[in-house]
XYZ file of C-alpha atoms in Angstrom:
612
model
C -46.846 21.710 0.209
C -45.976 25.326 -0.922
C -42.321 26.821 -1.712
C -42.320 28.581 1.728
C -42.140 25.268 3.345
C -38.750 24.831 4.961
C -37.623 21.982 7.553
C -34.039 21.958 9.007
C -31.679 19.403 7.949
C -29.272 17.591 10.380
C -25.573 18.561 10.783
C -23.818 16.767 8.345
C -20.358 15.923 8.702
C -17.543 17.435 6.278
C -16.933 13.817 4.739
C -20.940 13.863 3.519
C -20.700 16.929 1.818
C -18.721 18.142 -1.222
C -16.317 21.202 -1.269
C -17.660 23.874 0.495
C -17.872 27.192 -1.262
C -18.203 25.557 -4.774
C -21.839 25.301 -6.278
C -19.923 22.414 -8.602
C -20.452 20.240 -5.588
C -23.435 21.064 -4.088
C -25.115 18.038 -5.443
C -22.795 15.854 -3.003
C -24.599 16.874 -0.326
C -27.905 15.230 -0.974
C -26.105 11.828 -1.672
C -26.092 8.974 1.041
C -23.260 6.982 2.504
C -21.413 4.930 0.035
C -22.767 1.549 1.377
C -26.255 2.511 1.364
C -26.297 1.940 -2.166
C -25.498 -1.489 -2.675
C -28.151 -3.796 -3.797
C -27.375 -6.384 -2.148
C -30.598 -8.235 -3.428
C -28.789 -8.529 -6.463
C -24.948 -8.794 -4.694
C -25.771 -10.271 -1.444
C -21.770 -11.318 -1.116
C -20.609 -7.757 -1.850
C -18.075 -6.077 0.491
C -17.068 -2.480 0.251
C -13.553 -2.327 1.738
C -11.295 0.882 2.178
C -7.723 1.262 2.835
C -7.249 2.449 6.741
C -4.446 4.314 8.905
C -4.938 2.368 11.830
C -3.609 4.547 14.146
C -5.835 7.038 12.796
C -8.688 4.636 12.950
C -8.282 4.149 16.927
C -8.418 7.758 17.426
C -12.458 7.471 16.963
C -12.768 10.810 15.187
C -12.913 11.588 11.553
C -11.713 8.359 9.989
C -13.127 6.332 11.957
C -16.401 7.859 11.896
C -16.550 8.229 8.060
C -14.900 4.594 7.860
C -18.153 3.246 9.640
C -20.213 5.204 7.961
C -19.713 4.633 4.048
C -17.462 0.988 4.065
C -18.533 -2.589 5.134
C -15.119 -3.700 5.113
C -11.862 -1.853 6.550
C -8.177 -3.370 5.585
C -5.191 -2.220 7.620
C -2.874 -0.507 5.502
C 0.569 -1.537 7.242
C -0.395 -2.574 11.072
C -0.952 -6.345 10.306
C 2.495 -6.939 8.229
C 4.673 -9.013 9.666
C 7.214 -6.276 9.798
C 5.060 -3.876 11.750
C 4.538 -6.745 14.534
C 7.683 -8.784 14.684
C 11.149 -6.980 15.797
C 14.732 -8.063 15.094
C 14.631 -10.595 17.734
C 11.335 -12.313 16.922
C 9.326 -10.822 19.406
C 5.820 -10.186 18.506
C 3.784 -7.337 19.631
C -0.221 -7.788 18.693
C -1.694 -5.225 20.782
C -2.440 -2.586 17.744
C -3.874 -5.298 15.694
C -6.196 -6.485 18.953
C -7.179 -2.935 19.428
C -7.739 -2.387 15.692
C -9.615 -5.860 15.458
C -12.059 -5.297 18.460
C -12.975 -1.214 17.961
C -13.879 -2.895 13.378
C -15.963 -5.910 14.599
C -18.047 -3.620 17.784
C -18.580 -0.591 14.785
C -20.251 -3.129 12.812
C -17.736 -3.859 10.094
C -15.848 -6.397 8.968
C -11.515 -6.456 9.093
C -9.688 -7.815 5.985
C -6.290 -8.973 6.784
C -3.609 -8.029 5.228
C -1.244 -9.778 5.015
C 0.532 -13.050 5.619
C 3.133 -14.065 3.506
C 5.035 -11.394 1.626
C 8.751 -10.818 0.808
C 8.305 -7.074 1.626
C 7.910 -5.407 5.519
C 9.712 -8.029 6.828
C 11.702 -8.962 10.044
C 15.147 -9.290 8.010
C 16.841 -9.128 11.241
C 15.335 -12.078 12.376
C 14.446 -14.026 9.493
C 18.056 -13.961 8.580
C 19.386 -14.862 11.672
C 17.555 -17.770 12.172
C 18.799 -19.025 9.076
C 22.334 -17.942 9.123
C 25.175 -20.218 9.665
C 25.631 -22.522 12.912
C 28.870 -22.438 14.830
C 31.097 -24.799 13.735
C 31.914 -27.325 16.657
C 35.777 -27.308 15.463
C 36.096 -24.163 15.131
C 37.623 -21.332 17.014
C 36.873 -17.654 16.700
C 37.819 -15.931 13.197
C 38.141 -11.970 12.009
C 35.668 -11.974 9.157
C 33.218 -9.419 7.312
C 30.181 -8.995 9.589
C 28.115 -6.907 6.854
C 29.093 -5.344 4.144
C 27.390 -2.245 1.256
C 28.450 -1.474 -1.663
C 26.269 2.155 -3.138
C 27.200 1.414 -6.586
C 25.553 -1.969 -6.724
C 23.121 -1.603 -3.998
C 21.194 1.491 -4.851
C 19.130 2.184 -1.288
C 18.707 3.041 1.747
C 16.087 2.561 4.396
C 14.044 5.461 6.463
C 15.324 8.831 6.056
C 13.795 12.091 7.045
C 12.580 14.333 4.887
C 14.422 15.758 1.845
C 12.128 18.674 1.080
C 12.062 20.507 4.275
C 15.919 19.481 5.376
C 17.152 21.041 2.159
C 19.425 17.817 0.837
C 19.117 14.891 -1.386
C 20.469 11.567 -1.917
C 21.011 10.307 -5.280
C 23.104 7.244 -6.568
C 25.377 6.409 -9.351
C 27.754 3.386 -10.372
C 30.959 5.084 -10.140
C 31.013 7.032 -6.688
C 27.669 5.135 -5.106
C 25.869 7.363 -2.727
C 26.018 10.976 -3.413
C 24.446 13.330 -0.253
C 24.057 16.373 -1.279
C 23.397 19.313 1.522
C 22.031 23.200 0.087
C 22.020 24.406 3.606
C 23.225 24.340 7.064
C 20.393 22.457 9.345
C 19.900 23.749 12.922
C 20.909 20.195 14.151
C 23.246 17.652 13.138
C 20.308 15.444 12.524
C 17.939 16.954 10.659
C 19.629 15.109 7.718
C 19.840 11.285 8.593
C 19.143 8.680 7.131
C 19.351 4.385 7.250
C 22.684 3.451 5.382
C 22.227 -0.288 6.457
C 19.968 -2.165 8.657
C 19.608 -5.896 10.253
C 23.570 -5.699 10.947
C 23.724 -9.171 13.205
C 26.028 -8.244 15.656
C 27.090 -9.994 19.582
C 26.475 -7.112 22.495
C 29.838 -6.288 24.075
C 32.076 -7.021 21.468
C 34.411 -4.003 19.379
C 33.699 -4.410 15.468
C 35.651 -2.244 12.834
C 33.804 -0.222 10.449
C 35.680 0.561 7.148
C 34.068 3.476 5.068
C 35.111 4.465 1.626
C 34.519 8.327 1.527
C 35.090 11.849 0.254
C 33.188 15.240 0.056
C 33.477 18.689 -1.609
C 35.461 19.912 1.363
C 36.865 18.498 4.506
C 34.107 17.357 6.824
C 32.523 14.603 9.091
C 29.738 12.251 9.120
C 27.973 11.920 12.549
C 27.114 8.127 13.220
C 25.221 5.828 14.992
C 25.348 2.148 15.231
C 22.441 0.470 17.157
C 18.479 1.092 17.376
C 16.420 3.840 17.945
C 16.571 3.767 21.562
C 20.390 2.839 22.322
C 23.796 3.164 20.459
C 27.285 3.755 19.768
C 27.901 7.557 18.369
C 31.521 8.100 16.764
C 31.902 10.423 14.248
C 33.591 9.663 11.035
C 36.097 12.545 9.447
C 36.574 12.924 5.749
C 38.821 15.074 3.590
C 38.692 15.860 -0.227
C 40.160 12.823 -1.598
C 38.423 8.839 -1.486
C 39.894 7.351 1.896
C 38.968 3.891 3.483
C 38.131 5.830 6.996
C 38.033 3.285 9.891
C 36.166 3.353 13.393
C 35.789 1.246 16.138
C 31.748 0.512 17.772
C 31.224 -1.345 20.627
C 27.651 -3.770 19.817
C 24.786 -2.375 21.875
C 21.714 -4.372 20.573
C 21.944 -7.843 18.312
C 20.234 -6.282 15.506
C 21.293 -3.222 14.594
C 20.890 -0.477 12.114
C 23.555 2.124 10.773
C 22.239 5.560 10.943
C 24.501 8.622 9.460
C 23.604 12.352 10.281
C 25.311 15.191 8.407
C 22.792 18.468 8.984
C 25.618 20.557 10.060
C 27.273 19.906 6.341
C 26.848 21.695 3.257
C 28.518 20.198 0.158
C 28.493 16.659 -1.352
C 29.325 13.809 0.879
C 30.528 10.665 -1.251
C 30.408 7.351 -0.077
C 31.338 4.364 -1.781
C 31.558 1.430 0.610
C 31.075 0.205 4.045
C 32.390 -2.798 5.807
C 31.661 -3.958 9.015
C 34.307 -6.809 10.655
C 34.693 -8.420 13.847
C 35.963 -11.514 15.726
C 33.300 -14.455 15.839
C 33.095 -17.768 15.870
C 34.163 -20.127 12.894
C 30.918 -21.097 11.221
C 29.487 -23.788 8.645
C 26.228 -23.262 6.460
C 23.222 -24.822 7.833
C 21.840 -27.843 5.432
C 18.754 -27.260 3.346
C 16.723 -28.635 5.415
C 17.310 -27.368 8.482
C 16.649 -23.666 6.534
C 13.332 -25.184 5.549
C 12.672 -26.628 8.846
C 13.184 -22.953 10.615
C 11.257 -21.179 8.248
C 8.533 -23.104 9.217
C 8.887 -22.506 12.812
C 9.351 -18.678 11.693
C 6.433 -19.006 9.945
C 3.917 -21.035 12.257
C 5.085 -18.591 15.118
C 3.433 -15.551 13.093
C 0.494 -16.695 12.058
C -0.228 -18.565 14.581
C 0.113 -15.437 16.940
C -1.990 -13.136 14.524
C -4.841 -15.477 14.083
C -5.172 -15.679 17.729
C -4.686 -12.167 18.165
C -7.670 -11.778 15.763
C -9.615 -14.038 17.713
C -11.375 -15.936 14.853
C -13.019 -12.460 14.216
C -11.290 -12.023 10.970
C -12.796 -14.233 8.232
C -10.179 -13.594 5.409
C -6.739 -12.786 4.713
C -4.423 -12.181 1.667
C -2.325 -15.310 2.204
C 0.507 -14.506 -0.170
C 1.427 -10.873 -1.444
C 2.481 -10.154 -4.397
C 4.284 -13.250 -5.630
C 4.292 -13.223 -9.310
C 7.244 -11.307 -11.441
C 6.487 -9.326 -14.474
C 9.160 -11.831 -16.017
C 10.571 -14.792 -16.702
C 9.666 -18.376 -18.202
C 8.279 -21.023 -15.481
C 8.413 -23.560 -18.324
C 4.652 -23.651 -19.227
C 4.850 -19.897 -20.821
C 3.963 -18.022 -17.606
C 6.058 -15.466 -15.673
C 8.222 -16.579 -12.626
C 7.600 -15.790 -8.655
C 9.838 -12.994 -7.428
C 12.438 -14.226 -5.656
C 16.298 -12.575 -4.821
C 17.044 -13.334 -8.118
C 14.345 -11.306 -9.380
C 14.840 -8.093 -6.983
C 18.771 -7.701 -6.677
C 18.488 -4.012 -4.828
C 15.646 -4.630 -2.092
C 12.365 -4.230 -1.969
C 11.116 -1.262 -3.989
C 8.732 0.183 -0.945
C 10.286 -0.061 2.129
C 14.621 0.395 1.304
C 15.617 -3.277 1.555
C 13.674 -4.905 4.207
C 12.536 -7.766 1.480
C 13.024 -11.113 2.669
C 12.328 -14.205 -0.178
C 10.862 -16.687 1.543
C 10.409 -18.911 -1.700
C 14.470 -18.611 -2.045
C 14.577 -20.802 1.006
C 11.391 -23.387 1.000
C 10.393 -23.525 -2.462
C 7.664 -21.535 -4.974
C 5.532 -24.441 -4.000
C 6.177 -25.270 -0.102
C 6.319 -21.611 1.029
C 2.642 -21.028 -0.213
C 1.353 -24.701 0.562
C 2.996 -24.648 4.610
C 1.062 -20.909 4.786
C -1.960 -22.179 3.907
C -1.974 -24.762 5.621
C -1.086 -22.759 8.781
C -3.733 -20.342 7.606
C -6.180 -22.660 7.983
C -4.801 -24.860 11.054
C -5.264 -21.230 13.258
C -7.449 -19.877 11.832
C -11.476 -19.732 11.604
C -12.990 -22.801 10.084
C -14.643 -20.116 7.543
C -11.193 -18.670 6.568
C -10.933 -17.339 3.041
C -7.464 -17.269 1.538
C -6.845 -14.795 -1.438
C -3.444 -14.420 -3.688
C -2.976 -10.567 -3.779
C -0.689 -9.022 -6.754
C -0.610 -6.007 -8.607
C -0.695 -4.909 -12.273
C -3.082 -7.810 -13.181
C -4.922 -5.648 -15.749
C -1.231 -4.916 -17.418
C -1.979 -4.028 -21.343
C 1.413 -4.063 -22.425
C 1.802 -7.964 -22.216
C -2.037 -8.985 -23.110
C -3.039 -9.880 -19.388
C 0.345 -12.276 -18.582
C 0.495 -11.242 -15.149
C -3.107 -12.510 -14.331
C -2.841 -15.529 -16.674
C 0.610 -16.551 -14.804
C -1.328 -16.482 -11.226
C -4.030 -18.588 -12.589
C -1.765 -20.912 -13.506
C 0.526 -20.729 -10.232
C -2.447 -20.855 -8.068
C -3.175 -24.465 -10.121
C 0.364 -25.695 -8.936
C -0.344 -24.926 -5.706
C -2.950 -27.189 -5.386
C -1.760 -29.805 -7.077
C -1.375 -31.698 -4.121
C -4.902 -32.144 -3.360
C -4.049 -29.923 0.222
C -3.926 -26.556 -0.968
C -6.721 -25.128 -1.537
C -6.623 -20.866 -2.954
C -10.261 -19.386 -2.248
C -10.028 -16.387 -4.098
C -8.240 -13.653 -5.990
C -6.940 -9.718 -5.560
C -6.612 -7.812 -8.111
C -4.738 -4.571 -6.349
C -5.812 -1.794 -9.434
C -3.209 1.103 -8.731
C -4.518 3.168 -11.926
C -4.769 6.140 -13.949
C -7.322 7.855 -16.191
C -5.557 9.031 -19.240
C -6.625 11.840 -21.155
C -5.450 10.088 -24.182
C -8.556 8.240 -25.238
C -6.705 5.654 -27.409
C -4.764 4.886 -23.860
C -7.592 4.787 -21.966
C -9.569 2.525 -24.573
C -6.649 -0.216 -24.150
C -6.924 0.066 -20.213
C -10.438 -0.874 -20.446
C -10.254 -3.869 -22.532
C -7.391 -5.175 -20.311
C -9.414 -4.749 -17.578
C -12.517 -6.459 -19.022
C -10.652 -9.470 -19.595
C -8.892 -9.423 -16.042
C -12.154 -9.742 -14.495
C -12.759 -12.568 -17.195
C -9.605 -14.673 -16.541
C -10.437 -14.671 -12.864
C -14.573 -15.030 -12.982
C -13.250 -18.009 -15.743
C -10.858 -19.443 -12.764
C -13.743 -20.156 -10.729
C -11.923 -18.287 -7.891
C -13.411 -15.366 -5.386
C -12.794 -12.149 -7.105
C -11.823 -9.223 -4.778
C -10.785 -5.967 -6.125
C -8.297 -4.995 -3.467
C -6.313 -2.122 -3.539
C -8.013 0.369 -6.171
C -6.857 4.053 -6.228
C -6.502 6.188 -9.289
C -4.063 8.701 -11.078
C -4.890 11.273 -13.855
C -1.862 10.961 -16.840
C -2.396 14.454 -19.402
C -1.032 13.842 -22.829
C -1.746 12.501 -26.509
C 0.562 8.940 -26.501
C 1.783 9.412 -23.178
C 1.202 5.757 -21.671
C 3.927 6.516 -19.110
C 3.576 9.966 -18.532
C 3.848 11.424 -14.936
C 0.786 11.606 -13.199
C -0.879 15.445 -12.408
C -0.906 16.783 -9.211
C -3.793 17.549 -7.190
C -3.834 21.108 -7.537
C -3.463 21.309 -11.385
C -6.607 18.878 -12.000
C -9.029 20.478 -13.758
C -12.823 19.880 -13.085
C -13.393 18.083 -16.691
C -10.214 15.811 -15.538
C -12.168 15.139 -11.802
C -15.433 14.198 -13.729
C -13.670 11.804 -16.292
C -12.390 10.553 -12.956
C -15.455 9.672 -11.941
C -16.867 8.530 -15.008
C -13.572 5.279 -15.011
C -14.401 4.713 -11.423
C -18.258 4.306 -12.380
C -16.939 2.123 -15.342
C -14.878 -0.158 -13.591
C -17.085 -1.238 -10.388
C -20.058 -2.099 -13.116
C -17.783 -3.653 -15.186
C -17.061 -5.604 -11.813
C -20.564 -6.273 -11.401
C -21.235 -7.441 -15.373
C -18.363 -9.923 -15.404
C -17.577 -11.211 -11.867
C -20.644 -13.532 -10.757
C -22.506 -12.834 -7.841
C -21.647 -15.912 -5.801
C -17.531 -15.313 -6.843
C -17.990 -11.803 -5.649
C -15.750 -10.465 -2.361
C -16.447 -6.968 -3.002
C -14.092 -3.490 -3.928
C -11.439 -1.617 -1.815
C -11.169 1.739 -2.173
C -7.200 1.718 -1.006
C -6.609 5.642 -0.469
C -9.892 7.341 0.833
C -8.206 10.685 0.370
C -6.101 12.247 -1.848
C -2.005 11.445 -1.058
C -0.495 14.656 0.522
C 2.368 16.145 -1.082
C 4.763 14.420 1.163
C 3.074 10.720 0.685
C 5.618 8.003 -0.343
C 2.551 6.735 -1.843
C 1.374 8.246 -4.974
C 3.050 12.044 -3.115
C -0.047 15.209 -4.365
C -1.880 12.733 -6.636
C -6.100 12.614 -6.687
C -6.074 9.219 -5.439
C -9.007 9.601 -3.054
C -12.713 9.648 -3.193
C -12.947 12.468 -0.746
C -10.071 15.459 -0.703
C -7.309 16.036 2.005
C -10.112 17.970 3.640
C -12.422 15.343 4.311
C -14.993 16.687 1.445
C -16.310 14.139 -1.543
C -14.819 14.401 -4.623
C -16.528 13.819 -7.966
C -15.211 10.639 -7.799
C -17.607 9.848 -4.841
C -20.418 10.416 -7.445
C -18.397 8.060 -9.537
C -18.591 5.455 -6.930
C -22.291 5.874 -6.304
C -23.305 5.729 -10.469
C -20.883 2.344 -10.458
C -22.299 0.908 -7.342
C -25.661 1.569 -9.075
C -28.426 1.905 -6.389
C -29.915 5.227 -5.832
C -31.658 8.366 -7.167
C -27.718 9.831 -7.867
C -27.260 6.891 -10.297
C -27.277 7.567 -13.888
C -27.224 11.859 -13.902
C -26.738 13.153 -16.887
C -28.472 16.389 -17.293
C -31.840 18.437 -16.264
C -34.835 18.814 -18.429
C -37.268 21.074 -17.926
C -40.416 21.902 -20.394
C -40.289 25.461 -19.578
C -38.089 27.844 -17.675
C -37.809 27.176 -13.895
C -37.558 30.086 -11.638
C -35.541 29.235 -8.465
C -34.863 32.010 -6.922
C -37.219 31.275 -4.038
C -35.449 27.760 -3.142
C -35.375 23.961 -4.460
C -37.066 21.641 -1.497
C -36.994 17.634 -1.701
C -40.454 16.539 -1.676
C -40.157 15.825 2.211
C -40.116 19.797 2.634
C -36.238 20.268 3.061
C -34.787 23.237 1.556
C -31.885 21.538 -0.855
C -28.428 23.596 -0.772
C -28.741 25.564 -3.824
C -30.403 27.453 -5.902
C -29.733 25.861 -9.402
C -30.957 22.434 -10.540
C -28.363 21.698 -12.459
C -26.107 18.565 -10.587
C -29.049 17.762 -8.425
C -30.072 13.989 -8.485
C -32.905 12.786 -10.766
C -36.091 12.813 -9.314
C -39.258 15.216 -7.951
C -38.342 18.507 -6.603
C -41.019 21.319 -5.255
C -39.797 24.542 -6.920
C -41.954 28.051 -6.312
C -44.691 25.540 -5.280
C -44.517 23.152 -8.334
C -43.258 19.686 -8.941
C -40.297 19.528 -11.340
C -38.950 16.381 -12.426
C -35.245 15.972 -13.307
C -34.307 12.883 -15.298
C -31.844 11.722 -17.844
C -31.513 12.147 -21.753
């Protein structure tokens, strides 16, 4: 073999190399899909998951090819909620999650579903309805509130487009409620727009009265809309400089409707304090306890029934509840509460108010028991259940979160029925420069993964994307952007991501092993609602691994990569005639620093590279 030798190398795609231009990633290149390294002699249970677009996914091209190529496991990241499924009037549409389903399981890979029962992404619409009060068989018809928002109390609003390129902003406050403020006249009305109120139960055909408490910086009008996105009633709503209780008439379109306001054609402050829907409908009484219970169930036994046959028995496992456990609260044993209504007075924090309790209505024990049970009755005879939740390596309360499922999942299945296969742990992050900080992370971490290996439980790391916080004592310091991470902050990164998964590996036994999620595979764009510019991903927005993908590869702890640290050499190495692998090929560079351990051919010698 002589340093002349050169064989070509295969087109790679952009997701197996590292940023182009930059000899600081060059050693990327020679790595091998995540998977490969994965010993699963040692882990034969071992799943590596990652967080997927769907619709993305069924286009077949980038994600899906570098989905299939580095993961084992692919989790949907919204397309098998309830809410993404089930509209206003309970119908259920499955045909994504078949597609989604079908293109995973003929790639080769397995589909984690996510997820059943969950108080967020929810069919309010419906959910509510069903449960709302009967007609009254005495009664006649009655003028009475038909939905009601008040801003200064109730602090949201659903979908609204966006902010940054529309040039307004809507802020809140608990004297004048919902402040929009427009810095520039929009080419159309509804460039600004925005969900005031959703899941407004009204009858189609009949006129209701819409009261709106309002002002602005000068004399103007809200444009309006009261229906869905496909039919509606338009007026518009004047307002002067002084709070007036406007009112307009809409006729009801569709049953469950949303209220949409538009002001692009504004510039100013609009105010608005209040808004009260009324109409004539029939005199109503509450329906009983039970019956709410009983309908639930029906709710309930509807939806999973229809996803588990939409899955076909294809999909072994399935977060069966979603983040149930409150960061508060005494159950009576010492142990935080489940969320409930109670818990969450303005919504759920994700999606603008589409949270629906379902434990407010069956029960903290029933709603989890009669979805398992369900679970189980449609689904595979294999299924795996998990309890998902969030912020179960929490250092600021000593691990309560964790310790408070343990000991909810225990209640569960206290009636010999129920039975809770496994645990995820969701691990929404951040590196901190502060070492101190980061020191405490770590130990709450280690003894997460000891409170659930102790449980006896299926441990599944499910959700696991990281931040970067700069600062000496800054525990709640803003995360850094992208584009103002330095390559010392990238490679300590790295170096948390390789911690945690063999920290993973020490503590969690390999029969109570699931496997890892990687939630975000990229960085978040700018204009994310989830984690917006942060480094969350393993590869950048380009497609190109990160140093976190090295991170991942050290952690996973099954290659040459594993374990760099830095090149020795006995004498000086000359490279300027090429570094070639010791199967001829010419590596992409010219230095040896970053390359992998192992045996190189350099000007027609064998170097070895290995570790301090």
């Amino acid at each position: 073999m002589t340093a002349g030798l050169t064989v070509s190398a295969t087109a790679q795609e952009k997701y197996e190399q590292g940023k182009p231009n930059d000899d600081n990633y060059r050693y990327l290149d020679e790595y091998k899909a995540l998977k490969e390294y994965i010993d699963y002699s040692k882990y034969p249970n071992f799943k590596l998951g990652a967080g997927t677009t769907v619709d993305e996914y069924l286009k077949k091209t980038t994600v899906y090819k570098m989905t299939n190529a580095n993961f084992t496991e692919t989790v949907a990241g919204n397309a098998m909620k309830m809410g993404s499924v089930v509209d206003g009037n309970g119908n259920m549409n499955f045909t994504k999650v078949k597609n989604y389903v079908k293109a995973a399981t003929e790639a080769g890979i397995n589909v984690y579903g996510h997820t059943l029962a969950w108080h967020s992404q929810q069919p309010i619409g419906w959910l509510t309805k069903l449960i709302a009060d009967k007609p009254d068989p005495n009664g006649g018809e009655a003028y009475s509130v038909v939905a009601s928002k008040d801003f200064r109390t109730s602090q949201t609003v659903g979908w609204k487009s966006s902010e940054s390129e529309y040039g307004y902003t809507l802020k809140f406050d608990k004297t004048n409620g919902l402040n929009i403020h427009t810095t520039k006249k929009c080419t159309n009305s509804w460039d600004v727009q925005f969900l005031a109120m959703e899941n407004i139960q009204i009858e189609k055909g009949k006129t209701y009265k819409m009261t709106m408490t309002v002002k602005g910086s000068q004399n103007g009008k809200l444009h309006s809309k009261l229906g869905d996105w496909s039919s509606g009633e338009y007026p518009d709503i004047p307002f002067t400089t002084e709070w007036q209780d406007v009112e307009v008439s809409y006729k009801g379109v569709v049953e469950s409707s949303f209220f949409m306001l538009q002001c692009g054609d504004f510039v100013g402050d609009i105010y608005v304090r209040e808004i009260k829907f009324e109409g004539y409908k029939g005199q109503t009484v509450p329906q009983t306890d039970q019956e709410r219970h009983d309908t639930l169930v029906y709710a309930m036994d509807k939806w999973i029934k229809g996803m588990m046959e939409a899955c076909d028995g294809k999909v072994k496992a399935f977060d069966l509840v979603n983040e149930a456990i409150s960061g508060g609260g005494n159950d009576g044993e010492g142990n935080y509460v489940l969320q409930s209504s109670k818990q969450d007075n303005s919504g759920s924090w994700d999606v603008g108010g589409s949270a629906f309790y379902w434990q407010d209505y069956m029960g903290d024990l029933e709603y989890v028991r009669q979805a398992c049970r369900l679970a189980r009755k449609y689904g595979p005879e294999d299924i795996k259940l998990f309890i998902n939740d969030y912020n179960l390596e929490s250092d600021w309360d000593g691990n309560k979160k964790v310790k408070s499922l343990v000991n909810w999942i225990k209640k569960w299945e206290a009636d010999g029925e129920t039975y809770i296969d496994g645990i995820g742990t969701q691990m929404h992050i951040s590196c901190f420069e502060d070492d101190n900080t980061l020191k405490s992370i770590k130990s709450h971490i280690t003894t997460m993964f000891e409170v659930i290996a102790k449980s006896g439980k299926l441990c599944r790391v499910s959700e696991m994307d990281m931040g970067y916080v700069r600062g000496k004592n800054n525990r709640w310091g803003s995360s850094v952007k992208t584009d103002q991470l330095t390559e010392a902050e990238h490679k300590k990164m790295a170096d948390f991501y390789e911690w945690i998964i063999k920290e993973y590996f020490r503590l969690i036994p390999p029969e109570q092993q699931w496997g890892i999620c990687q939630w975000c595979t990229t960085d978040a764009p700018s204009n994310s609602g989830w984690r917006g510019g942060e480094p969350v991903g393993i590869w950048d927005l380009n497609y190109y691994r990160k140093h976190a993908y090295a991170g991942f590869v050290r952690g996973l702890n099954g290659g040459e990569p594993a374990g760099i640290g830095s090149v020795e050499a006995d004498h000086t190495v000359d490279t300027s005639k090429g570094v070639y692998g010791l199967n001829g090929m010419r590596m992409n560079t010219t230095s040896l620093d970053g390359l992998p351990a192992g045996i190189y051919v350099v000007d027609g010698k064998k170097v070895v590279i290995s570790r301090h």
